[in-house]
Coordinates of C-alpha atoms in Angstrom, one line a residue:
M16 CA 12.5 47.6 0.6
S17 CA 15.2 46.1 3.3
K18 CA 14.4 42.4 3.8
S19 CA 15.0 43.8 7.3
S20 CA 12.3 46.0 6.8
F21 CA 9.9 43.0 5.9
S22 CA 8.2 42.0 9.0
K23 CA 7.7 45.5 10.2
N24 CA 5.7 46.3 6.6
H25 CA 4.2 43.1 6.6
P26 CA 3.4 41.9 9.4
I27 CA 0.5 39.1 9.0
L28 CA 2.6 37.8 6.0
W29 CA 5.5 37.6 8.0
I30 CA 4.3 35.9 10.7
Y31 CA 2.6 33.0 8.4
F32 CA 5.8 32.5 6.3
F33 CA 6.7 32.2 10.8
F34 CA 4.1 29.4 10.6
L35 CA 4.7 28.2 7.6
Y36 CA 8.5 27.3 7.8
F37 CA 7.5 24.4 10.4
S38 CA 5.0 22.7 7.7
G39 CA 6.5 24.3 4.5
S40 CA 9.6 23.4 4.8
F41 CA 9.7 19.7 5.6
Q42 CA 6.7 19.2 2.3
L43 CA 8.9 21.0 0.4
L44 CA 12.2 18.7 1.7
L45 CA 10.3 16.2 0.9
L46 CA 8.9 17.2 -3.1
T47 CA 12.9 18.8 -3.7
T48 CA 13.9 14.8 -3.1
G49 CA 11.3 13.4 -5.4
M50 CA 9.6 11.0 -2.3
T51 CA 6.9 12.6 -3.0
G52 CA 4.5 14.7 -4.6
T53 CA 2.9 18.5 -4.1
V54 CA -0.4 17.1 -2.0
G55 CA 1.5 17.7 1.4
L56 CA 3.2 21.6 0.4
R57 CA -0.4 22.2 -1.0
Q58 CA -1.7 21.4 1.8
S59 CA 0.2 23.3 4.1
I60 CA 0.5 26.4 2.3
L61 CA -3.0 26.6 2.8
L62 CA -3.2 25.5 6.4
G63 CA -0.8 28.0 7.7
V64 CA -3.1 30.3 8.1
I65 CA -4.7 28.9 11.4
G66 CA -1.4 30.1 13.7
L67 CA -3.1 33.3 11.8
I68 CA -6.6 33.6 13.6
P69 CA -6.0 33.5 17.0
I70 CA -3.0 36.6 16.6
L71 CA -5.6 39.2 14.3
L72 CA -8.0 37.8 17.7
F73 CA -5.7 40.1 19.7
P74 CA -3.4 41.7 17.4
S75 CA -1.3 43.1 20.3
R76 CA 0.0 40.2 22.0
A77 CA 0.8 39.1 18.1
K78 CA 4.7 37.9 19.3
F79 CA 3.3 35.7 22.6
L80 CA 0.7 34.5 20.5
A81 CA 3.5 32.8 18.3
A82 CA 5.0 31.8 21.1
L83 CA 2.7 29.9 22.6
F84 CA 0.9 28.0 18.9
G85 CA 4.6 28.1 17.2
L86 CA 6.5 25.6 20.3
P87 CA 3.9 22.5 19.3
M88 CA 4.9 23.1 15.8
L89 CA 8.5 22.8 16.2
L90 CA 8.3 19.9 18.1
G91 CA 5.8 18.2 15.9
A92 CA 8.2 19.6 13.1
L93 CA 10.6 18.3 15.1
A94 CA 9.6 14.5 15.1
S95 CA 8.7 14.8 11.3
L96 CA 12.2 15.5 9.9
G97 CA 13.5 13.8 12.7
Y98 CA 12.4 10.4 11.5
W99 CA 12.6 11.3 8.7
L100 CA 16.1 12.2 8.6
I101 CA 17.1 8.7 10.7
Y102 CA 14.1 6.6 8.7
G103 CA 14.0 8.2 4.9
Q104 CA 9.8 8.0 5.9
E105 CA 7.1 10.9 6.2
F106 CA 5.6 10.2 9.6
S107 CA 3.1 8.6 9.8
Q108 CA 0.1 7.2 12.1
S109 CA 1.6 3.6 11.2
T110 CA 5.2 5.2 13.1
I111 CA 3.1 5.6 16.0
F112 CA 1.7 2.4 15.6
I113 CA 5.5 0.3 16.0
I114 CA 6.7 3.1 18.6
F115 CA 3.9 1.5 20.9
E116 CA 4.3 -2.2 18.7
S117 CA 8.2 -1.6 19.9
N118 CA 9.8 -1.7 23.5
A119 CA 11.7 1.1 24.9
A120 CA 14.8 -0.9 24.3
E121 CA 14.8 -2.3 20.6
S122 CA 13.4 1.7 19.6
F123 CA 16.7 3.0 20.9
E124 CA 18.4 -0.1 19.8
F125 CA 17.2 0.6 15.9
I126 CA 17.6 4.7 16.3
S127 CA 21.6 4.6 17.4
S128 CA 21.7 2.1 14.6
Y129 CA 20.7 4.8 12.2
L130 CA 21.6 7.9 13.7
R131 CA 24.8 10.0 12.6
W132 CA 26.3 12.4 14.3
W133 CA 25.1 15.7 11.9
H134 CA 21.5 14.4 12.9
P135 CA 21.3 17.2 15.9
L136 CA 23.2 19.8 13.9
V137 CA 20.5 19.2 11.1
L138 CA 18.2 20.3 14.0
T139 CA 19.0 22.8 15.9
G140 CA 20.2 24.3 12.3
F141 CA 16.4 23.8 12.2
C142 CA 15.2 25.1 15.0
L143 CA 17.5 28.6 14.8
I144 CA 15.3 29.8 11.8
P145 CA 12.3 30.4 13.4
F146 CA 14.2 31.4 16.4
W147 CA 14.8 34.4 14.3
M148 CA 11.6 34.5 12.6
W149 CA 9.9 35.2 16.0
K150 CA 12.4 37.6 17.5
K151 CA 11.2 40.1 14.7
I152 CA 7.6 39.6 14.3
Q153 CA 5.8 42.8 15.2
P154 CA 1.8 43.4 16.9
V155 CA -0.7 43.4 14.2
A156 CA -1.9 47.1 13.6
A157 CA -5.5 46.8 11.7
S158 CA -8.7 47.8 11.7
L159 CA -11.2 45.3 13.4
R160 CA -12.9 45.0 10.5
Y161 CA -9.9 44.3 8.1
R162 CA -8.9 41.5 10.9
M163 CA -12.6 40.2 11.2
T164 CA -12.4 39.3 7.4
L165 CA -10.0 37.6 7.8
I166 CA -10.6 35.3 10.3
I167 CA -13.5 34.6 8.4
I168 CA -11.6 33.8 4.9
F169 CA -9.1 31.8 7.0
T170 CA -11.5 29.8 8.8
L171 CA -13.3 29.0 5.9
I172 CA -9.7 28.4 4.5
T173 CA -9.2 25.6 7.0
C174 CA -12.5 23.7 8.2
W175 CA -13.4 23.7 4.3
P176 CA -13.3 19.8 3.9
I177 CA -15.8 19.0 6.9
I178 CA -18.2 22.2 5.3
N179 CA -17.8 20.7 2.0
T180 CA -17.8 17.1 2.9
R181 CA -21.0 17.4 5.0
L182 CA -22.7 20.5 3.7
I183 CA -22.1 21.1 -0.1
E184 CA -21.6 16.6 -0.6
G185 CA -24.0 15.7 1.9
A186 CA -22.2 13.4 3.8
S187 CA -22.2 12.1 7.0
L188 CA -20.3 14.6 10.1
S189 CA -17.6 11.6 10.6
A190 CA -16.7 11.4 6.9
G191 CA -16.9 15.5 7.2
W192 CA -14.7 15.2 10.3
Y193 CA -12.3 12.1 8.4
H194 CA -11.6 14.6 5.7
Q195 CA -10.6 17.4 7.8
M196 CA -8.3 15.0 9.4
I197 CA -6.5 14.1 6.1
R198 CA -6.9 17.4 5.1
M199 CA -4.7 18.6 8.4
E200 CA -2.3 15.5 9.0
P201 CA 0.2 16.9 7.2
V202 CA 1.1 20.2 9.5
A203 CA 2.5 20.3 12.0
P204 CA 2.0 20.2 15.1
W205 CA -1.5 18.2 13.7
N206 CA 0.5 15.5 12.2
L207 CA 0.8 14.6 16.4
V208 CA -2.6 14.6 17.0
V209 CA -4.5 13.7 14.2
G210 CA -1.3 10.5 13.9
F211 CA -2.6 9.5 17.6
I212 CA -6.1 9.7 17.1
K213 CA -6.6 7.8 14.0
Y214 CA -3.9 5.6 15.7
Q215 CA -6.2 4.2 18.3
Q216 CA -9.3 4.2 16.0
Q217 CA -7.8 1.9 14.1
L218 CA -6.2 -0.2 16.8
T219 CA -9.3 -0.3 18.3
S220 CA -11.5 -2.1 15.5
M221 CA -8.5 -4.1 15.0
N222 CA -8.3 -5.5 18.4
N223 CA -12.3 -5.9 18.3
I224 CA -11.5 -8.3 14.8
L225 CA -8.5 -10.4 17.0
D226 CA -11.2 -11.0 19.3
A227 CA -13.8 -11.8 17.2
N228 CA -10.5 -14.5 15.5
N229 CA -9.9 -16.0 18.5
Q230 CA -13.1 -18.0 19.2
L231 CA -13.6 -19.4 15.7
P232 CA -13.4 -23.1 16.1
P233 CA -9.8 -24.6 14.2
L234 CA -10.5 -26.4 10.9
A235 CA -11.7 -29.9 11.3
D236 CA -10.5 -33.4 10.8
F237 CA -6.7 -31.7 10.3
K238 CA -4.0 -33.8 9.3
E239 CA -0.8 -32.4 7.5
K240 CA 1.9 -34.9 5.2
N241 CA 5.1 -35.4 6.9
A242 CA 4.7 -32.7 9.6
D243 CA 7.4 -33.6 11.2
A244 CA 9.1 -32.6 8.3
E245 CA 11.5 -29.6 8.4
K246 CA 9.6 -26.5 5.8
T247 CA 9.6 -23.3 4.3
F248 CA 7.3 -21.7 2.7
V249 CA 7.3 -17.8 1.0
L250 CA 4.5 -16.3 -0.1
V251 CA 5.3 -13.6 -2.1
I252 CA 2.4 -10.7 -2.5
G253 CA 2.6 -8.0 -5.5
E254 CA 1.1 -5.1 -6.0
S255 CA -0.7 -3.5 -9.4
T256 CA 1.0 -6.2 -11.9
N257 CA -0.4 -7.0 -15.2
R258 CA 0.8 -10.0 -16.2
Q259 CA 0.5 -8.8 -19.8
R260 CA 2.7 -6.2 -19.3
M261 CA 5.8 -9.2 -18.5
S262 CA 7.8 -10.5 -21.0
L263 CA 7.6 -13.3 -18.4
Y264 CA 4.4 -14.3 -20.2
G265 CA 4.8 -12.7 -23.5
Y266 CA 5.4 -9.3 -23.6
S267 CA 7.8 -7.8 -26.2
R268 CA 9.2 -5.4 -23.7
K269 CA 12.2 -7.3 -22.0
T270 CA 10.4 -6.4 -18.6
T271 CA 11.5 -9.2 -16.3
P272 CA 14.8 -9.8 -17.6
M273 CA 15.6 -12.1 -14.6
L274 CA 12.3 -14.2 -14.4
D275 CA 13.9 -15.4 -17.6
T276 CA 16.6 -16.8 -17.2
I277 CA 15.2 -19.0 -14.6
R278 CA 11.6 -20.0 -16.3
D279 CA 12.8 -23.3 -16.5
E280 CA 12.4 -23.5 -12.5
L281 CA 9.2 -21.8 -12.5
T282 CA 6.1 -22.6 -12.5
V283 CA 4.4 -19.6 -14.2
F284 CA 0.7 -20.3 -14.9
D285 CA -1.4 -18.3 -17.5
D286 CA -4.2 -17.6 -17.1
V287 CA -5.0 -16.8 -13.1
V288 CA -7.8 -14.0 -12.2
T289 CA -8.3 -11.7 -8.9
A290 CA -12.0 -11.1 -8.0
R291 CA -11.7 -7.8 -7.4
P292 CA -9.1 -5.2 -8.7
Y293 CA -8.4 -3.7 -4.5
T294 CA -5.3 -5.0 -2.6
I295 CA -7.6 -5.2 0.8
E296 CA -10.9 -6.7 -1.6
A297 CA -9.2 -8.2 -3.3
L298 CA -7.0 -10.5 -0.7
Q299 CA -10.0 -11.0 1.7
Q300 CA -10.7 -13.5 -0.7
V301 CA -6.6 -14.9 -1.4
L302 CA -6.3 -15.0 2.0
S303 CA -9.4 -16.4 3.4
F304 CA -12.5 -18.6 3.0
A305 CA -14.7 -15.9 1.1
N306 CA -15.4 -15.5 -2.4
S307 CA -17.8 -13.8 -4.3
K308 CA -20.5 -16.1 -3.2
N309 CA -19.8 -16.5 0.2
P310 CA -17.9 -13.5 1.4
N311 CA -18.6 -13.3 5.1
D312 CA -16.8 -16.6 5.1
F313 CA -13.3 -13.9 5.9
F314 CA -15.8 -13.4 9.0
D315 CA -16.7 -16.7 10.3
K316 CA -14.1 -19.0 8.8
P317 CA -10.7 -19.8 9.9
T318 CA -7.8 -17.6 7.5
L319 CA -4.7 -18.7 6.1
L320 CA -2.5 -18.1 8.9
N321 CA -5.1 -19.2 10.7
M322 CA -4.2 -22.6 9.2
M323 CA -0.8 -22.3 9.0
K324 CA -1.2 -21.6 13.0
Q325 CA -2.7 -25.3 13.1
A326 CA 0.0 -26.5 11.8
G327 CA 2.4 -25.6 13.9
Y328 CA 3.9 -22.8 11.7
E329 CA 6.3 -20.0 12.9
I330 CA 4.7 -17.5 10.7
T331 CA 7.0 -14.0 10.0
W332 CA 5.0 -10.9 7.5
I333 CA 6.6 -8.8 5.9
T334 CA 4.8 -6.2 4.6
N335 CA 6.7 -2.9 2.4
Q336 CA 2.7 -1.6 2.7
Q337 CA 1.2 1.0 4.4
T338 CA 0.6 -0.1 8.2
Q339 CA -2.0 1.5 10.1
T340 CA -4.8 3.5 7.8
R341 CA -8.5 2.8 7.8
R342 CA -8.0 0.8 4.0
N343 CA -5.6 -1.4 5.4
T344 CA -6.3 -1.9 9.1
M345 CA -7.8 -5.0 7.6
L346 CA -3.8 -6.5 6.7
T347 CA -2.8 -5.3 9.9
T348 CA -4.9 -7.2 11.4
L349 CA -3.9 -10.5 9.5
S350 CA -0.1 -9.8 9.9
Q351 CA -1.7 -9.9 13.7
L352 CA -1.6 -13.6 13.7
A353 CA 1.3 -13.7 13.0
D354 CA 4.3 -14.3 15.1
H355 CA 6.0 -11.9 14.1
Q356 CA 5.7 -9.0 12.3
I357 CA 8.6 -6.7 9.8
Y358 CA 6.1 -2.7 9.2
L359 CA 8.9 -1.3 6.4
N360 CA 6.5 1.5 4.8
N361 CA 4.8 4.0 8.1
N362 CA 4.6 7.1 5.3
R363 CA 1.9 8.8 5.5
N364 CA 0.1 7.7 2.3
Q365 CA 0.8 5.6 -1.0
N366 CA 2.1 7.8 -2.9
F367 CA 5.3 8.2 -1.7
R368 CA 9.0 6.9 -3.2
Q369 CA 9.4 3.9 -0.9
Y370 CA 11.7 0.5 -3.3
D371 CA 10.7 -3.1 -2.7
D372 CA 14.4 -3.7 -1.6
V373 CA 14.0 -2.8 2.0
V374 CA 12.6 -6.7 1.9
I375 CA 15.2 -8.5 1.4
Q376 CA 17.3 -7.8 4.8
P377 CA 14.2 -9.2 6.5
L378 CA 14.0 -12.4 4.4
I379 CA 17.1 -13.5 5.1
E380 CA 17.0 -13.5 8.9
A381 CA 13.0 -15.0 9.1
L382 CA 14.5 -17.7 6.7
D383 CA 18.0 -17.9 9.7
S384 CA 15.5 -18.4 12.3
S385 CA 15.7 -21.9 14.0
A386 CA 12.5 -22.7 14.1
K387 CA 11.8 -26.1 11.9
K388 CA 8.3 -24.8 9.8
K389 CA 8.5 -21.9 8.7
L390 CA 6.0 -19.8 6.8
I391 CA 6.9 -15.8 5.7
V392 CA 4.7 -14.0 3.9
I393 CA 6.2 -10.5 2.2
H394 CA 3.5 -7.9 0.9
L395 CA 5.5 -5.2 -1.5
L396 CA 4.4 -2.2 -3.4
G397 CA 4.4 -3.6 -6.7
T398 CA 3.8 -1.6 -9.8
H399 CA 2.0 0.4 -7.8
R400 CA 0.7 4.0 -8.2
K401 CA 3.0 6.3 -8.3
Y402 CA 4.9 4.1 -10.4
S403 CA 7.5 6.3 -11.0
Y404 CA 8.5 5.7 -7.2
R405 CA 7.9 2.5 -7.4
Y406 CA 11.8 1.7 -9.0
P407 CA 15.1 3.6 -8.5
P408 CA 16.5 5.4 -11.3
S409 CA 19.3 2.6 -12.3
F410 CA 16.3 0.9 -13.1
A411 CA 14.6 3.8 -15.8
K412 CA 15.2 1.4 -19.0
F413 CA 11.8 2.4 -20.7
T414 CA 12.2 6.6 -21.9
T415 CA 10.9 5.9 -25.4
A416 CA 8.4 5.0 -27.5
E417 CA 10.0 1.9 -29.1
S418 CA 8.6 -0.9 -28.9
A419 CA 5.1 0.8 -27.2
P420 CA 2.0 0.3 -29.0
S421 CA 1.2 3.3 -31.4
W422 CA -2.2 4.9 -29.5
I423 CA 0.4 5.2 -26.7
S424 CA 0.4 9.8 -27.4
E425 CA 3.1 11.7 -26.3
D426 CA 1.9 12.7 -22.8
L427 CA 0.9 9.8 -22.4
L428 CA 4.4 7.6 -23.3
E429 CA 5.5 9.0 -19.8
E430 CA 3.6 7.5 -17.8
Y431 CA 3.3 3.5 -19.9
N432 CA 7.1 3.7 -19.7
S433 CA 7.1 4.2 -15.3
Y434 CA 4.6 1.0 -15.4
D435 CA 7.2 -1.2 -17.4
N436 CA 10.6 0.4 -15.6
A437 CA 8.6 -0.8 -12.5
I438 CA 7.5 -4.5 -13.1
L439 CA 11.5 -4.2 -14.5
Y440 CA 12.4 -3.6 -10.8
N441 CA 9.7 -5.7 -9.3
D442 CA 11.6 -8.1 -11.1
Y443 CA 14.3 -7.6 -10.2
V444 CA 13.2 -8.3 -5.8
V445 CA 11.4 -11.4 -7.2
A446 CA 14.2 -13.1 -8.5
E447 CA 16.4 -11.9 -5.5
L448 CA 13.6 -12.8 -3.1
I449 CA 14.5 -17.0 -4.7
K450 CA 17.6 -16.4 -4.3
C451 CA 18.0 -15.7 -0.9
L452 CA 15.4 -18.9 -0.6
K453 CA 17.3 -20.5 -2.5
M454 CA 20.4 -20.0 -0.8
K455 CA 18.8 -20.4 2.7
S456 CA 16.8 -23.4 2.8
R457 CA 16.4 -26.7 1.4
N458 CA 13.0 -27.8 1.6
S459 CA 11.7 -24.8 0.4
L460 CA 8.6 -22.9 -2.2
L461 CA 8.0 -20.1 -3.1
V462 CA 4.4 -18.6 -4.3
Y463 CA 4.2 -14.9 -6.1
F464 CA 1.1 -13.4 -7.7
S465 CA -0.1 -10.1 -8.2
D466 CA -3.1 -8.7 -5.6
H467 CA -4.8 -7.3 -8.9
G468 CA -3.9 -6.1 -12.2
E469 CA -3.6 -2.3 -13.6
E470 CA -4.5 -0.4 -16.5
V471 CA -2.0 1.3 -18.1
F472 CA -3.2 2.4 -21.7
D473 CA -3.7 -0.5 -22.9
T474 CA -5.6 -0.5 -25.3
S475 CA -6.4 2.2 -27.9
E476 CA -10.2 2.3 -26.8
Q477 CA -9.7 3.5 -23.1
L478 CA -6.7 5.5 -22.9
F479 CA -6.8 5.8 -18.6
T480 CA -4.8 4.0 -16.3
G481 CA -5.9 2.5 -12.7
R482 CA -8.7 0.3 -12.1
N483 CA -12.6 0.7 -11.8
E484 CA -14.6 -2.2 -10.6
A485 CA -17.3 -0.8 -12.4
A486 CA -16.0 -0.3 -15.8
P487 CA -13.4 -3.7 -15.9
L488 CA -11.0 -4.4 -18.4
P489 CA -9.3 -7.7 -18.4
A490 CA -5.8 -5.4 -17.1
M491 CA -7.1 -4.9 -13.7
Y492 CA -8.3 -8.7 -13.5
T493 CA -5.2 -11.1 -15.2
V494 CA -2.2 -11.1 -12.3
P495 CA 0.7 -13.6 -12.9
F496 CA 1.4 -16.3 -10.3
I497 CA 4.3 -18.5 -10.5
I498 CA 5.9 -20.8 -8.6
W499 CA 9.0 -22.3 -7.3
A500 CA 10.1 -25.0 -5.0
S501 CA 13.2 -25.9 -4.5
P502 CA 15.2 -30.1 -5.4
E503 CA 14.0 -30.9 -2.5
Y504 CA 10.4 -30.5 -2.5
K505 CA 10.4 -31.0 -6.7
S506 CA 11.4 -34.8 -5.9
E507 CA 9.1 -35.2 -2.7
N508 CA 6.0 -34.4 -4.4
H509 CA 6.1 -34.9 -8.4
T510 CA 5.9 -31.1 -9.3
D511 CA 7.1 -31.5 -13.1
R512 CA 3.2 -32.4 -13.3
W513 CA 2.6 -28.4 -12.4
Q514 CA 3.8 -28.3 -15.7
H515 CA 0.8 -30.1 -17.0
Y516 CA -1.3 -27.4 -15.2
A517 CA -0.1 -23.8 -15.9
H518 CA -2.8 -23.5 -18.5
R519 CA -5.7 -24.0 -16.8
P520 CA -8.6 -20.4 -15.6
Y521 CA -7.7 -20.1 -12.5
S522 CA -9.4 -16.9 -9.9
T523 CA -6.6 -16.2 -6.5
A524 CA -10.2 -16.4 -4.7
D525 CA -9.4 -20.5 -4.5
F526 CA -5.9 -19.7 -3.2
I527 CA -6.3 -21.4 -0.3
Y528 CA -7.2 -24.8 -1.3
T529 CA -4.1 -24.5 -3.3
W530 CA -1.8 -22.8 -0.5
A531 CA -2.9 -25.8 1.9
D532 CA -2.5 -28.7 -1.5
I533 CA 0.9 -27.4 -1.7
T534 CA 1.5 -27.8 1.6
G535 CA 0.2 -31.6 2.1
I536 CA -2.8 -29.3 4.2
N537 CA -6.2 -31.1 4.6
F538 CA -8.9 -31.0 6.6
K539 CA -13.0 -31.7 6.2
S540 CA -13.8 -29.1 4.0
M541 CA -11.0 -29.0 1.5
D542 CA -12.1 -29.0 -2.2
L543 CA -9.4 -30.2 -4.2
T544 CA -11.3 -29.3 -7.3
R545 CA -10.4 -25.9 -6.3
S546 CA -6.6 -26.5 -5.7
L547 CA -4.5 -25.3 -9.1
I548 CA -2.4 -28.1 -8.9
S549 CA -4.5 -30.9 -7.9
S550 CA -5.2 -33.7 -10.5
Q551 CA -8.8 -33.4 -9.2
F552 CA -9.3 -29.6 -10.6
T553 CA -12.2 -28.6 -11.9
P554 CA -12.9 -25.1 -13.7
H555 CA -15.2 -23.1 -11.2
P556 CA -16.4 -20.0 -11.9
R557 CA -14.4 -16.3 -12.2
W558 CA -16.8 -14.4 -10.3
I559 CA -15.5 -10.9 -10.4
G560 CA -17.7 -7.6 -9.1
N561 CA -18.7 -6.3 -5.6
P562 CA -20.0 -9.4 -4.0
E563 CA -22.4 -6.4 -2.3
N564 CA -24.0 -6.7 -6.1
P565 CA -24.7 -10.7 -6.2
K566 CA -26.7 -9.8 -9.2
N567 CA -24.1 -7.7 -11.3
L568 CA -21.6 -10.7 -10.9
Q569 CA -19.3 -11.9 -13.9
D570 CA -18.1 -14.6 -14.8
Y571 CA -14.6 -13.8 -16.6
P572 CA -14.3 -13.3 -18.8
F573 CA -17.5 -11.3 -19.4
D574 CA -19.5 -11.0 -21.4
I575 CA -19.8 -7.6 -22.2
D576 CA -19.3 -7.0 -26.6
E577 CA -19.0 -10.4 -29.2
K578 CA -16.0 -9.3 -29.7
M579 CA -14.2 -10.2 -26.5
F580 CA -10.5 -11.1 -26.4
T581 CA -10.3 -10.4 -30.0
K582 CA -6.2 -9.5 -30.7
T583 CA -6.9 -6.5 -32.9
K584 CA -4.0 -3.9 -34.2
D585 CA -5.6 -1.6 -31.9
R586 CA -5.9 -4.7 -28.6
L587 CA -2.6 -4.5 -26.8
Q588 CA -3.8 -7.4 -24.8
P589 CA -7.2 -8.8 -25.1
S590 CA -9.8 -6.9 -24.1
I591 CA -13.6 -5.0 -23.9
R592 CA -15.9 -2.7 -24.8
V593 CA -16.9 -0.4 -21.8
T594 CA -17.6 3.2 -21.3
N595 CA -15.3 4.6 -18.8
T596 CA -15.4 8.2 -16.9
G597 CA -11.7 7.8 -15.0
A598 CA -9.5 5.6 -13.3
M599 CA -10.0 5.0 -9.2
G600 CA -7.6 3.3 -7.4
D601 CA -7.8 1.1 -4.4
K602 CA -10.4 3.7 -2.8
S603 CA -13.3 1.6 -3.7
K604 CA -16.3 3.3 -2.6
N605 CA -18.1 -0.3 -2.2
T606 CA -15.5 -1.6 0.6
A607 CA -17.6 -4.1 0.6
K608 CA -17.1 -6.6 4.3
A609 CA -13.9 -4.8 5.1
A610 CA -15.3 -1.4 5.6
S611 CA -18.6 -2.3 7.4
A612 CA -16.9 -4.9 9.4
I613 CA -14.2 -2.7 10.7
S614 CA -17.1 0.1 11.9
S615 CA -19.5 -3.0 13.4
A616 CA -16.0 -5.1 14.9
K617 CA -18.1 -7.9 13.2
A618 CA -16.9 -11.3 14.2
F619 CA -13.0 -11.9 12.0

């Protein structure tokens, strides 16, 4: 059968390929370039049948209907492809957020700097293929019964997310619609429609929270040491990094060679844990006065950014995390408290190849600001899953079983190695940030820690990877915590004593007190017993678990087994015995106050 006759002999299939082209070709491009996985392509293949439904209803108008529905699909596909060509990312609701946050002059200047002469040629070639396919579309000659059968099947395929979520799983209608939108988002033109809807929803929640935050009173009896001095503070928040997999903390593989080299310049705290194994929930406590016993303080008291603004700091927020998703709205809201926001990752989901070195140049530019007092917050993607997406090929150092634990079988080795390679690249990024600060600022300091850890086959008893608050393991909570300070800052603040504090048991839930102490800030409710660098420090319970279930909170190290923290040949690091049914990523079922606050617009 000749190629030219395929459209006549299989008109329905030909029209399906026509509609599939708009999204499927782009998702295939993302997949073949190694930038993302197969999810988007699978969704495009399934939902490519949407355009067939009206044609099956009116088969004699096939060509007209294909043009009618194909045109908006083409526009949506061009938006995705054009954005990818210029920015190297997938079009999403975060992109729409950035567009509306920037003025026309800024957008044009940025686009023109990345636009290449061959980009219009690629877009033109992309348009010619569906035009050629459209010219060959034939009327659909099929019986009514056959067409109605296909319509029912295609409707079920299209609407299965909401049907399954609402009718089978018994979830709410809003949850069903959200699931439906997520499935449809990779498919043009729904990438534009769904992106805009999600943007509007998250923007409304964000503005409500910001309005409430503006009504909070400032910290009472507020004072700052050397308030008129020039100061630069950089806060680097990592992602999913377990300190036990860093050679800086004694891991056998050389995963942090650059930080190892400058160890004498660092204060390396080796007994710091996070309160929650999920990004949003952990940072709610880290960046506010909230803790597991008082979660509402995130909304009822000023945040760390409010505190620094009260001290007169120019704040720049640089993030390589996703900008605007239902999960990330709280962090984007926090970023809006800053004076400047630089959003570098506008991909549709986190499972996308995106390297953290993109934060380096924005840091350099922020350091060049004329402001006397600067706070720069940098949020990395760190070692977030998918681990192999977190580092370029040149950092794929660990590829064999050398120095891997004996229980790491061949089928687990690739992911185990990928995590170590991700930590190796994270080491490079953090070291480069320190180098930039060292070159640019005199009286300066940088703090780096991770939001939470990650279990990646670290114990022979629990061969899984990820995080699960319902079945905790130490690797999910043990995080790196390091401080670098310039010679000027060291001499003025007598930081030599910090080395004596390096073994203190500490939770990042109390970080705001440490940060206030570091920056020389004091206020009425300041608690120096919760500052990691204070001579008045007192060990406090390090609660882990969901604050909405206070009876289930556990003091770390949590007492689940008498052999807790017993080192044996079957443990890479201190571990516990629990029964786990699987790993969870950042999609915690217990989103604590974050999700409820977004939906109810409770005070920030």
